[in-house]
Amino acid sequence: MTKGAFSGHDSKDRADALRLTRRELLALTLAAGLLRGLPQTASAAQTATEPLLDVVSNRAAAAVLGRAYLVAHPEEADLARLRTLLQERLRTDVSDEASILVRIERQLRNDYIRGDLVEVDGWLLSLTEARLYALAALARAG
Amino acid sequence: MLIDADDLEDGRLLEADLAIIGGGPAGITIARAMAGPRRRVCLIESGGLSPQADTQALYQGENAGIAYPLAGSRLRYLGGTSGHWGGFCRPLDPIDFEVRDWVPHSGWPFGREALDPYYEAASEAVQVAPARFEDADYWREHTGEPLVDFPAGRISNRFFQYSPPTRFGDRYREELRTSPDLTLLLHANVTKIAALPSASAVSHLEIRTLSGRRLQVRAPRYVLAAGGLENPRILLLSNDVMPAGLGNENDVVGRFFMEHPHVSNFADLVVADLRRLPSIYRSRVNVEGRNAQVAYVPTPEVLRRERLLNISFTTGVAGAYHSGDRAGLGPDDTQARSRLDMLEAARRFLADGAGPVDAADPTYAGVWLGIGCACEPVPNPDSRVTLAETTDALGQRQIRLDWRLTEQDRRSFVAHVRSLGRELAAAGVGRLRIKVADDGQWPESVIGGNHHMGTTRMSDDPQRGVVDRDCRVHGLDSLYVAGSSVFPTAGSANPTLNILALAYRLADHLKGLPA
C-alpha cells in the first residue's frame, strides 16, 4: 500500500483537552446525575476516594485526562463504580493511605508490562492510571 | 595516480587487474583493500573532487510511487553519498540475516557471524574504532549512569556510534592519489558493462565524459559499486548481449527496492525526572572520544513472537515545561497543554517523593522528547527501479523509481511505537503520546533515510537474487556488486557501516581468487 491521505494527528484535529465536547458533557452530566441521585452514597464514595486521589499530584491536570477517558467509557462515569473497579484491580483496601501509592505504582507497572492499556487523547496509559484520572474528573465534577 | 578522463585522448583503453565502478564508500574501501604490488586497481568515478551540477543532474529520474528525492538523496563525486552522511553507525542485528517465515523474501545466504570479522575494519574506516555497538557494560561504566532496564522484555539497549562523519573523498583522496597501484579516474561515466557474446563474463567497460570523450577500461574482474539506484540502472542499460540487462535473466534486477521509512512527529514522550532517562538516551554523549547514543531496538523474542519487522528508535529532548507555562498557553497550544497535564497528573509515578523534581527550580515540571525511528520494510518485488523513457545528458535512460511500502510495514511500525510507550512507562521513565492515527495509511510525513537497498539482492538461488553469497553476479564470472543494493533485507541499522563490512568481505574474497 502506498501512503495516502492522513489526518487526525495535529493539534488542530484533536479535541482541545481543556474544552468539553458534547460527549464529554454527556458523560459528566451522567456522572453528576448519579451523584445527585445518591447524595449520601456518593458523598461517602467521594470521601473514600481521597486516599486514591492523594497520589495524583495535580488533580485538575488529571481530571482533563480523566474526562477524555470517560468520553470513551461513559459506563464508568460513576464514582462508586470506579472506586470499586480500582479496588478490584489493586486488590487492596483503597482507603488504606499507607500502602496505596506502592500498590498503585506496582499495578501501573504490571499493566504496562502486560499491555493492559488504553489510549487517552493519544496518551498510552495503564488502565488503572486512566481510571484514577477518571476518578479525579468525577470528584471535581461532584 | 589521479587522472581526469577529459585529459585522456578519445578512444583510450585503460587496463587494470580490477576495475571498480563508483568512488563512494564501497568502491573506495575495496580499492584501498585491493590495491597492491600485484594488483593494479582502476577506480572509476563519474564526478570530480567536489560536487558539480551537470554531473549531479545525471541522477535525475522519475518517481512512480512514494515521492523520493532521486538526485537529492545521493551525491555524485569522489566520496559519493558519504558527502552528506549523518554518521550513524550500527551493525545489522543477527535476526536481520535470518529467514523469518513472517517476512516474505527474508534471509541472507549467511548469518551475521560472516560479517562480524569485518566490522572492526569498517569501524576503523569510519573513525569509530574500537566500536562498542552492543557493549552495554562499557557505556554504563563510562557514562557513570545506569541504563534503563526495560521490564517488559520488549526493548533492548543498542548503541549508535557516530562517525565524524567520515567524508570518504576528503579522507582518502590523498591515499588514493599517491597509491602507486591505483588509478583514480575522474569524470568518467560508465555507460555500459559490455559482456562477451557468450554472456558469461564482462568484456570491458564503456565510458563517456560529459565533454564527449569515449574510453574503455578492461580488467579480469569488475566491481559495480555505484549505489543502490545506479547499480541496477547500469545493469539494465547493459543490454546488448542480454536484452533484459546483465544479470537479469530472472527479472530480479531493480526489484525489491527498500528504504528505511522514517516518520516524523509520530509521538511525544514526556519525562519528569531526567535522572530516569540518562543522558545517553537523550543526546550524543562523548566517551573516550567516541560519540554514542542509545538506539531502542526490539528484542528478537518480541519480533519472533509477534511476527514483527525490525525498527530502531532514538529520543531527544525538544523542550522543557514549568508549571507557570500554563498561563501563557493560547487556545491553540493543545499539545503543550496536554504534555503539561500529563507531566503534572503523573508526577508521583514519574519522580521520587512528593516534593519538587528539581529543588533548585520548584516550578519545573519536566521535558518532552521527540522520537526518531527507522523502520525495516518487507522486501517487496513491486517496489522497484526500472528504466524510464527519458534520458540524461549522456543519452542514457534515466531511472523510474516505484517505491512502495506495505500494510505489514505500517502495522509493525504502529506496534513498535506502542511497545516503546509500554516499556518507558513500565520503567517509570515517562509517558508516550501517539500522534498518528492507526487508520491503514502511512503518515504523510514518511520519508526515506537516503538508504537505497535491495535492488541487486543477494541469494544463492539465481531465481531469487542477482548476486550470490560472494556478491558475484549470477552467471557472470567476472562481475561483482558492492553496496547496500545487495542487501536481501534492510534491518533497521543505517547501511554505511554494513556496506563497508561487506566491502571488506568482498575484498577478502577477491584476494583469494587466482590472479
Short mmCIF file of N, CA, C and O in Angstrom, two decimals, chain B residues 74-193:
data_model
loop_
_atom_site.label_atom_id
_atom_site.label_comp_id
_atom_site.label_asym_id
_atom_site.label_seq_id
_atom_site.Cartn_x
_atom_site.Cartn_y
_atom_site.Cartn_z
N ARG B 74 21.41 11.51 -3.12
CA ARG B 74 22.71 10.93 -3.49
C ARG B 74 23.67 12.05 -3.88
O ARG B 74 23.26 13.14 -4.25
N LEU B 75 24.94 11.74 -3.83
CA LEU B 75 25.96 12.69 -4.28
C LEU B 75 26.89 11.98 -5.25
O LEU B 75 27.34 10.85 -4.99
N ARG B 76 27.20 12.67 -6.35
CA ARG B 76 27.94 12.03 -7.44
C ARG B 76 29.29 12.72 -7.61
O ARG B 76 29.51 13.50 -8.53
N TYR B 77 30.18 12.50 -6.69
CA TYR B 77 31.57 12.94 -6.81
C TYR B 77 32.39 12.05 -5.88
O TYR B 77 31.81 11.20 -5.18
N LEU B 78 33.70 12.23 -5.87
CA LEU B 78 34.52 11.32 -5.09
C LEU B 78 34.08 11.31 -3.62
O LEU B 78 34.00 12.37 -3.00
N GLY B 79 33.84 10.13 -3.11
CA GLY B 79 33.30 10.00 -1.76
C GLY B 79 31.82 9.70 -1.77
O GLY B 79 31.26 9.23 -0.78
N GLY B 80 31.20 10.00 -2.89
CA GLY B 80 29.79 9.64 -3.08
C GLY B 80 28.89 10.23 -2.01
O GLY B 80 29.11 11.34 -1.51
N THR B 81 27.90 9.45 -1.66
CA THR B 81 26.87 9.93 -0.76
C THR B 81 27.37 10.09 0.68
O THR B 81 26.68 10.65 1.52
N SER B 82 28.60 9.64 0.95
CA SER B 82 29.17 9.93 2.28
C SER B 82 29.31 11.44 2.48
O SER B 82 29.46 11.90 3.61
N GLY B 83 29.23 12.20 1.39
CA GLY B 83 29.33 13.66 1.47
C GLY B 83 28.19 14.31 2.24
O GLY B 83 28.32 15.44 2.69
N HIS B 84 27.08 13.61 2.38
CA HIS B 84 26.02 14.16 3.25
C HIS B 84 25.53 13.13 4.27
O HIS B 84 24.43 13.23 4.78
N TRP B 85 26.41 12.21 4.57
CA TRP B 85 26.10 11.16 5.54
C TRP B 85 25.99 11.76 6.94
O TRP B 85 26.76 12.64 7.31
N GLY B 86 25.05 11.24 7.73
CA GLY B 86 24.88 11.71 9.10
C GLY B 86 25.81 11.06 10.10
O GLY B 86 25.90 11.49 11.24
N GLY B 87 26.47 9.97 9.71
CA GLY B 87 27.46 9.35 10.58
C GLY B 87 26.94 8.25 11.49
O GLY B 87 27.69 7.73 12.32
N PHE B 88 25.68 7.86 11.34
CA PHE B 88 25.11 6.82 12.21
C PHE B 88 25.74 5.46 11.88
O PHE B 88 25.67 5.00 10.74
N CYS B 89 26.31 4.83 12.89
CA CYS B 89 26.93 3.52 12.69
C CYS B 89 26.35 2.50 13.66
O CYS B 89 26.31 2.75 14.88
N ARG B 90 25.94 1.39 13.13
CA ARG B 90 25.46 0.27 13.95
C ARG B 90 25.39 -0.96 13.06
O ARG B 90 24.90 -0.86 11.92
N PRO B 91 25.86 -2.09 13.55
CA PRO B 91 25.74 -3.30 12.73
C PRO B 91 24.29 -3.74 12.61
O PRO B 91 23.47 -3.46 13.50
N LEU B 92 23.99 -4.42 11.55
CA LEU B 92 22.69 -5.10 11.46
C LEU B 92 22.58 -6.08 12.62
O LEU B 92 23.59 -6.59 13.13
N ASP B 93 21.37 -6.34 13.06
CA ASP B 93 21.16 -7.28 14.15
C ASP B 93 21.19 -8.71 13.61
O ASP B 93 20.82 -8.95 12.45
N PRO B 94 21.60 -9.67 14.44
CA PRO B 94 21.65 -11.07 13.95
C PRO B 94 20.33 -11.54 13.34
O PRO B 94 20.34 -12.24 12.33
N ILE B 95 19.22 -11.13 13.90
CA ILE B 95 17.93 -11.61 13.38
C ILE B 95 17.68 -11.09 11.96
O ILE B 95 16.94 -11.70 11.18
N ASP B 96 18.32 -9.98 11.60
CA ASP B 96 18.12 -9.42 10.26
C ASP B 96 18.58 -10.37 9.15
O ASP B 96 18.15 -10.26 8.01
N PHE B 97 19.49 -11.27 9.49
CA PHE B 97 20.05 -12.18 8.48
C PHE B 97 19.22 -13.46 8.34
O PHE B 97 19.43 -14.23 7.42
N GLU B 98 18.32 -13.67 9.29
CA GLU B 98 17.61 -14.96 9.34
C GLU B 98 16.46 -15.03 8.33
O GLU B 98 15.88 -14.01 7.96
N VAL B 99 16.15 -16.26 7.95
CA VAL B 99 14.88 -16.49 7.24
C VAL B 99 13.79 -16.42 8.29
O VAL B 99 13.80 -17.17 9.27
N ARG B 100 12.87 -15.48 8.14
CA ARG B 100 11.75 -15.31 9.08
C ARG B 100 10.47 -15.60 8.31
O ARG B 100 10.18 -14.91 7.32
N ASP B 101 9.73 -16.57 8.74
CA ASP B 101 8.60 -17.01 7.92
C ASP B 101 7.51 -15.94 7.81
O ASP B 101 6.66 -16.02 6.94
N TRP B 102 7.57 -14.94 8.67
CA TRP B 102 6.58 -13.86 8.58
C TRP B 102 7.08 -12.68 7.74
O TRP B 102 6.36 -11.69 7.57
N VAL B 103 8.29 -12.77 7.26
CA VAL B 103 8.85 -11.71 6.41
C VAL B 103 9.13 -12.31 5.03
O VAL B 103 10.13 -13.01 4.85
N PRO B 104 8.26 -12.04 4.07
CA PRO B 104 8.47 -12.62 2.74
C PRO B 104 9.84 -12.24 2.18
O PRO B 104 10.31 -11.13 2.38
N HIS B 105 10.46 -13.18 1.51
CA HIS B 105 11.75 -12.96 0.84
C HIS B 105 12.89 -12.66 1.82
O HIS B 105 13.89 -12.06 1.44
N SER B 106 12.73 -13.03 3.08
CA SER B 106 13.79 -12.73 4.04
C SER B 106 14.85 -13.82 4.01
O SER B 106 14.65 -14.90 3.48
N GLY B 107 15.99 -13.50 4.61
CA GLY B 107 17.08 -14.45 4.74
C GLY B 107 18.27 -14.11 3.86
O GLY B 107 18.13 -13.94 2.66
N TRP B 108 19.41 -13.92 4.51
CA TRP B 108 20.67 -13.75 3.79
C TRP B 108 21.28 -15.14 3.59
O TRP B 108 20.94 -16.07 4.31
N PRO B 109 22.19 -15.27 2.66
CA PRO B 109 22.83 -16.59 2.49
C PRO B 109 23.74 -16.96 3.66
O PRO B 109 24.22 -18.08 3.75
N PHE B 110 24.00 -15.99 4.54
CA PHE B 110 24.86 -16.28 5.70
C PHE B 110 24.34 -15.47 6.89
O PHE B 110 23.49 -14.57 6.74
N GLY B 111 24.83 -15.83 8.07
CA GLY B 111 24.43 -15.11 9.27
C GLY B 111 25.38 -13.96 9.56
O GLY B 111 26.36 -13.74 8.84
N ARG B 112 25.07 -13.23 10.64
CA ARG B 112 25.92 -12.06 10.91
C ARG B 112 27.34 -12.46 11.24
O ARG B 112 28.27 -11.65 11.08
N GLU B 113 27.53 -13.72 11.68
CA GLU B 113 28.89 -14.15 12.01
C GLU B 113 29.83 -14.02 10.82
O GLU B 113 31.04 -13.88 10.98
N ALA B 114 29.25 -14.05 9.61
CA ALA B 114 30.10 -13.90 8.42
C ALA B 114 30.60 -12.46 8.25
O ALA B 114 31.63 -12.23 7.61
N LEU B 115 29.88 -11.52 8.82
CA LEU B 115 30.30 -10.11 8.73
C LEU B 115 31.06 -9.65 9.98
O LEU B 115 31.81 -8.67 9.92
N ASP B 116 30.86 -10.36 11.10
CA ASP B 116 31.48 -9.91 12.35
C ASP B 116 32.98 -9.64 12.23
O ASP B 116 33.47 -8.65 12.77
N PRO B 117 33.74 -10.50 11.52
CA PRO B 117 35.19 -10.23 11.44
C PRO B 117 35.53 -8.92 10.72
O PRO B 117 36.67 -8.47 10.81
N TYR B 118 34.57 -8.36 10.01
CA TYR B 118 34.88 -7.18 9.18
C TYR B 118 34.40 -5.86 9.79
O TYR B 118 34.71 -4.80 9.27
N TYR B 119 33.64 -5.95 10.87
CA TYR B 119 33.14 -4.70 11.46
C TYR B 119 34.27 -3.86 12.07
O TYR B 119 34.17 -2.63 12.13
N GLU B 120 35.33 -4.52 12.52
CA GLU B 120 36.42 -3.76 13.11
C GLU B 120 37.08 -2.88 12.05
O GLU B 120 37.31 -1.67 12.26
N ALA B 121 37.38 -3.48 10.91
CA ALA B 121 37.99 -2.70 9.82
C ALA B 121 37.02 -1.62 9.34
O ALA B 121 37.43 -0.48 9.05
N ALA B 122 35.76 -1.98 9.28
CA ALA B 122 34.75 -0.99 8.85
C ALA B 122 34.69 0.17 9.84
O ALA B 122 34.60 1.34 9.45
N SER B 123 34.79 -0.16 11.13
CA SER B 123 34.76 0.89 12.16
C SER B 123 35.98 1.79 12.05
O SER B 123 35.90 3.00 12.28
N GLU B 124 37.13 1.18 11.72
CA GLU B 124 38.35 1.99 11.50
C GLU B 124 38.13 2.97 10.35
O GLU B 124 38.49 4.14 10.43
N ALA B 125 37.54 2.46 9.28
CA ALA B 125 37.38 3.28 8.08
C ALA B 125 36.49 4.49 8.32
O ALA B 125 36.67 5.53 7.69
N VAL B 126 35.53 4.34 9.24
CA VAL B 126 34.63 5.47 9.52
C VAL B 126 34.96 6.15 10.85
O VAL B 126 34.17 6.93 11.38
N GLN B 127 36.13 5.81 11.39
CA GLN B 127 36.69 6.53 12.54
C GLN B 127 35.87 6.37 13.82
O GLN B 127 35.72 7.33 14.58
N VAL B 128 35.34 5.18 14.05
CA VAL B 128 34.64 4.94 15.31
C VAL B 128 35.28 3.79 16.09
O VAL B 128 34.76 3.40 17.14
N ALA B 129 36.39 3.28 15.64
CA ALA B 129 37.02 2.15 16.31
C ALA B 129 37.76 2.59 17.58
O ALA B 129 38.23 3.72 17.64
N PRO B 130 37.88 1.70 18.56
CA PRO B 130 37.22 0.40 18.64
C PRO B 130 35.75 0.57 18.98
O PRO B 130 35.41 1.35 19.86
N ALA B 131 34.93 -0.15 18.30
CA ALA B 131 33.49 0.05 18.41
C ALA B 131 32.90 -0.72 19.59
O ALA B 131 33.41 -1.77 19.99
N ARG B 132 31.86 -0.16 20.14
CA ARG B 132 31.17 -0.77 21.30
C ARG B 132 29.67 -0.76 21.05
O ARG B 132 28.90 -0.29 21.88
N PHE B 133 29.27 -1.24 19.90
CA PHE B 133 27.87 -1.10 19.49
C PHE B 133 26.88 -1.84 20.39
O PHE B 133 25.73 -1.45 20.51
N GLU B 134 27.35 -2.94 20.98
CA GLU B 134 26.42 -3.76 21.77
C GLU B 134 26.93 -4.00 23.18
O GLU B 134 26.47 -4.90 23.86
N ASP B 135 27.88 -3.17 23.60
CA ASP B 135 28.53 -3.38 24.90
C ASP B 135 27.90 -2.46 25.95
O ASP B 135 28.43 -1.40 26.29
N ALA B 136 26.77 -2.90 26.48
CA ALA B 136 26.05 -2.07 27.46
C ALA B 136 26.91 -1.79 28.68
O ALA B 136 26.87 -0.68 29.22
N ASP B 137 27.69 -2.76 29.12
CA ASP B 137 28.53 -2.56 30.31
C ASP B 137 29.51 -1.42 30.09
O ASP B 137 29.77 -0.62 31.00
N TYR B 138 30.07 -1.35 28.90
CA TYR B 138 31.04 -0.29 28.61
C TYR B 138 30.39 1.09 28.77
O TYR B 138 30.93 1.97 29.43
N TRP B 139 29.22 1.25 28.19
CA TRP B 139 28.59 2.58 28.23
C TRP B 139 28.08 2.90 29.62
O TRP B 139 28.12 4.06 30.05
N ARG B 140 27.63 1.89 30.34
CA ARG B 140 27.17 2.11 31.71
C ARG B 140 28.34 2.58 32.57
O ARG B 140 28.24 3.57 33.30
N GLU B 141 29.45 1.88 32.44
CA GLU B 141 30.62 2.23 33.26
C GLU B 141 31.17 3.60 32.88
O GLU B 141 31.51 4.41 33.75
N HIS B 142 31.26 3.84 31.60
CA HIS B 142 31.98 5.05 31.18
C HIS B 142 31.12 6.31 31.18
O HIS B 142 31.66 7.41 31.14
N THR B 143 29.81 6.16 31.20
CA THR B 143 28.98 7.36 31.35
C THR B 143 28.70 7.61 32.83
O THR B 143 28.27 8.71 33.19
N GLY B 144 28.92 6.59 33.67
CA GLY B 144 28.65 6.74 35.09
C GLY B 144 27.17 6.80 35.40
O GLY B 144 26.77 7.21 36.49
N GLU B 145 26.34 6.39 34.46
CA GLU B 145 24.90 6.41 34.66
C GLU B 145 24.35 5.01 34.38
O GLU B 145 24.87 4.30 33.51
N PRO B 146 23.29 4.64 35.08
CA PRO B 146 22.70 3.33 34.79
C PRO B 146 21.99 3.36 33.44
O PRO B 146 21.65 4.43 32.94
N LEU B 147 21.81 2.21 32.87
CA LEU B 147 20.98 2.13 31.66
C LEU B 147 19.56 1.73 32.09
O LEU B 147 19.37 1.14 33.15
N VAL B 148 18.61 2.09 31.28
CA VAL B 148 17.23 1.75 31.59
C VAL B 148 17.04 0.24 31.42
O VAL B 148 17.45 -0.33 30.41
N ASP B 149 16.45 -0.35 32.46
CA ASP B 149 16.13 -1.78 32.39
C ASP B 149 14.67 -1.89 31.97
O ASP B 149 13.78 -1.56 32.73
N PHE B 150 14.45 -2.33 30.75
CA PHE B 150 13.08 -2.36 30.23
C PHE B 150 12.38 -3.62 30.74
O PHE B 150 12.71 -4.73 30.33
N PRO B 151 11.40 -3.46 31.65
CA PRO B 151 10.89 -4.63 32.39
C PRO B 151 10.00 -5.56 31.58
O PRO B 151 9.82 -6.70 31.97
N ALA B 152 9.44 -5.09 30.47
CA ALA B 152 8.55 -5.97 29.70
C ALA B 152 9.33 -6.86 28.74
O ALA B 152 8.73 -7.71 28.07
N GLY B 153 10.62 -6.68 28.64
CA GLY B 153 11.43 -7.53 27.76
C GLY B 153 11.15 -7.30 26.29
O GLY B 153 11.42 -8.16 25.46
N ARG B 154 10.64 -6.13 25.96
CA ARG B 154 10.28 -5.86 24.57
C ARG B 154 11.35 -5.03 23.85
O ARG B 154 11.45 -5.06 22.63
N ILE B 155 12.09 -4.26 24.62
CA ILE B 155 13.06 -3.33 24.04
C ILE B 155 14.43 -3.63 24.64
O ILE B 155 14.53 -3.94 25.84
N SER B 156 15.45 -3.53 23.83
CA SER B 156 16.80 -3.68 24.35
C SER B 156 17.62 -2.44 23.99
O SER B 156 17.28 -1.70 23.07
N ASN B 157 18.69 -2.26 24.74
CA ASN B 157 19.57 -1.12 24.50
C ASN B 157 20.64 -1.50 23.49
O ASN B 157 21.39 -2.45 23.69
N ARG B 158 20.68 -0.78 22.40
CA ARG B 158 21.80 -0.88 21.45
C ARG B 158 22.41 0.51 21.35
O ARG B 158 21.83 1.48 21.85
N PHE B 159 23.52 0.61 20.68
CA PHE B 159 24.23 1.89 20.70
C PHE B 159 24.66 2.30 19.30
O PHE B 159 25.39 1.56 18.62
N PHE B 160 24.18 3.46 18.89
CA PHE B 160 24.74 4.09 17.70
C PHE B 160 26.07 4.70 18.09
O PHE B 160 26.18 5.34 19.15
N GLN B 161 27.07 4.51 17.27
CA GLN B 161 28.27 5.32 17.40
C GLN B 161 28.34 6.20 16.16
O GLN B 161 27.94 5.79 15.07
N TYR B 162 28.82 7.41 16.38
CA TYR B 162 28.75 8.40 15.31
C TYR B 162 30.11 8.67 14.70
O TYR B 162 31.04 9.07 15.40
N SER B 163 30.17 8.43 13.43
CA SER B 163 31.35 8.82 12.66
C SER B 163 31.40 10.35 12.64
O SER B 163 30.37 11.00 12.81
N PRO B 164 32.58 10.94 12.40
CA PRO B 164 32.69 12.43 12.48
C PRO B 164 31.67 13.25 11.70
O PRO B 164 31.38 14.36 12.17
N PRO B 165 31.10 12.94 10.58
CA PRO B 165 31.17 11.71 9.79
C PRO B 165 32.32 11.75 8.78
O PRO B 165 32.71 12.82 8.32
N THR B 166 32.79 10.58 8.47
CA THR B 166 33.87 10.45 7.50
C THR B 166 33.36 10.79 6.11
O THR B 166 32.43 10.16 5.62
N ARG B 167 33.97 11.79 5.50
CA ARG B 167 33.70 12.09 4.08
C ARG B 167 34.77 11.34 3.29
O ARG B 167 35.95 11.73 3.31
N PHE B 168 34.36 10.28 2.65
CA PHE B 168 35.35 9.36 2.08
C PHE B 168 36.25 10.03 1.04
O PHE B 168 37.42 9.68 0.92
N GLY B 169 35.68 10.97 0.30
CA GLY B 169 36.50 11.64 -0.70
C GLY B 169 37.60 12.47 -0.06
O GLY B 169 38.76 12.43 -0.47
N ASP B 170 37.23 13.21 0.96
CA ASP B 170 38.20 14.07 1.64
C ASP B 170 39.23 13.23 2.39
O ASP B 170 40.43 13.49 2.34
N ARG B 171 38.74 12.23 3.10
CA ARG B 171 39.63 11.49 3.98
C ARG B 171 40.63 10.62 3.21
O ARG B 171 41.77 10.47 3.62
N TYR B 172 40.18 10.04 2.12
CA TYR B 172 41.04 9.05 1.45
C TYR B 172 41.60 9.52 0.11
O TYR B 172 42.28 8.77 -0.58
N ARG B 173 41.30 10.75 -0.25
CA ARG B 173 41.75 11.26 -1.56
C ARG B 173 43.28 11.16 -1.71
O ARG B 173 43.78 10.68 -2.72
N GLU B 174 43.99 11.61 -0.70
CA GLU B 174 45.45 11.64 -0.82
C GLU B 174 46.02 10.22 -0.90
O GLU B 174 46.94 9.95 -1.67
N GLU B 175 45.45 9.33 -0.11
CA GLU B 175 45.90 7.93 -0.16
C GLU B 175 45.65 7.35 -1.55
O GLU B 175 46.50 6.65 -2.10
N LEU B 176 44.50 7.64 -2.10
CA LEU B 176 44.18 7.13 -3.44
C LEU B 176 45.11 7.76 -4.48
O LEU B 176 45.59 7.09 -5.40
N ARG B 177 45.35 9.04 -4.30
CA ARG B 177 46.17 9.76 -5.30
C ARG B 177 47.61 9.26 -5.30
O ARG B 177 48.25 9.16 -6.35
N THR B 178 48.14 8.94 -4.13
CA THR B 178 49.55 8.58 -4.04
C THR B 178 49.81 7.08 -4.15
O THR B 178 50.97 6.67 -4.23
N SER B 179 48.77 6.28 -4.15
CA SER B 179 48.98 4.84 -4.25
C SER B 179 49.55 4.50 -5.63
O SER B 179 48.95 4.83 -6.66
N PRO B 180 50.71 3.82 -5.69
CA PRO B 180 51.31 3.52 -6.99
C PRO B 180 50.54 2.46 -7.78
O PRO B 180 50.75 2.31 -8.99
N ASP B 181 49.67 1.76 -7.08
CA ASP B 181 48.97 0.66 -7.74
C ASP B 181 47.52 1.00 -8.05
O ASP B 181 46.73 0.11 -8.36
N LEU B 182 47.18 2.24 -7.93
CA LEU B 182 45.79 2.62 -8.10
C LEU B 182 45.66 3.80 -9.06
O LEU B 182 46.40 4.78 -8.95
N THR B 183 44.73 3.66 -9.98
CA THR B 183 44.39 4.76 -10.86
C THR B 183 42.99 5.23 -10.51
O THR B 183 42.04 4.44 -10.55
N LEU B 184 42.89 6.48 -10.13
CA LEU B 184 41.58 7.07 -9.84
C LEU B 184 41.18 7.90 -11.06
O LEU B 184 41.81 8.92 -11.36
N LEU B 185 40.18 7.42 -11.75
CA LEU B 185 39.75 8.05 -12.99
C LEU B 185 38.51 8.90 -12.71
O LEU B 185 37.45 8.36 -12.37
N LEU B 186 38.65 10.19 -12.84
CA LEU B 186 37.54 11.10 -12.51
C LEU B 186 36.79 11.54 -13.76
O LEU B 186 37.32 11.48 -14.87
N HIS B 187 35.57 12.00 -13.53
CA HIS B 187 34.69 12.48 -14.62
C HIS B 187 34.47 11.40 -15.67
O HIS B 187 34.35 11.69 -16.87
N ALA B 188 34.42 10.18 -15.22
CA ALA B 188 34.31 9.02 -16.12
C ALA B 188 33.00 8.29 -15.82
O ALA B 188 32.87 7.66 -14.77
N ASN B 189 32.06 8.40 -16.72
CA ASN B 189 30.75 7.77 -16.53
C ASN B 189 30.69 6.43 -17.24
O ASN B 189 30.85 6.38 -18.48
N VAL B 190 30.47 5.38 -16.49
CA VAL B 190 30.32 4.05 -17.11
C VAL B 190 28.93 3.99 -17.72
O VAL B 190 27.92 4.06 -17.01
N THR B 191 28.89 3.89 -19.03
CA THR B 191 27.60 3.86 -19.71
C THR B 191 27.17 2.45 -20.05
O THR B 191 26.00 2.21 -20.34
N LYS B 192 28.12 1.54 -20.03
CA LYS B 192 27.75 0.15 -20.33
C LYS B 192 28.82 -0.80 -19.79
O LYS B 192 30.01 -0.51 -19.88
N ILE B 193 28.34 -1.90 -19.24
CA ILE B 193 29.24 -3.02 -18.93
C ILE B 193 29.08 -3.97 -20.10
O ILE B 193 28.04 -4.62 -20.26
#
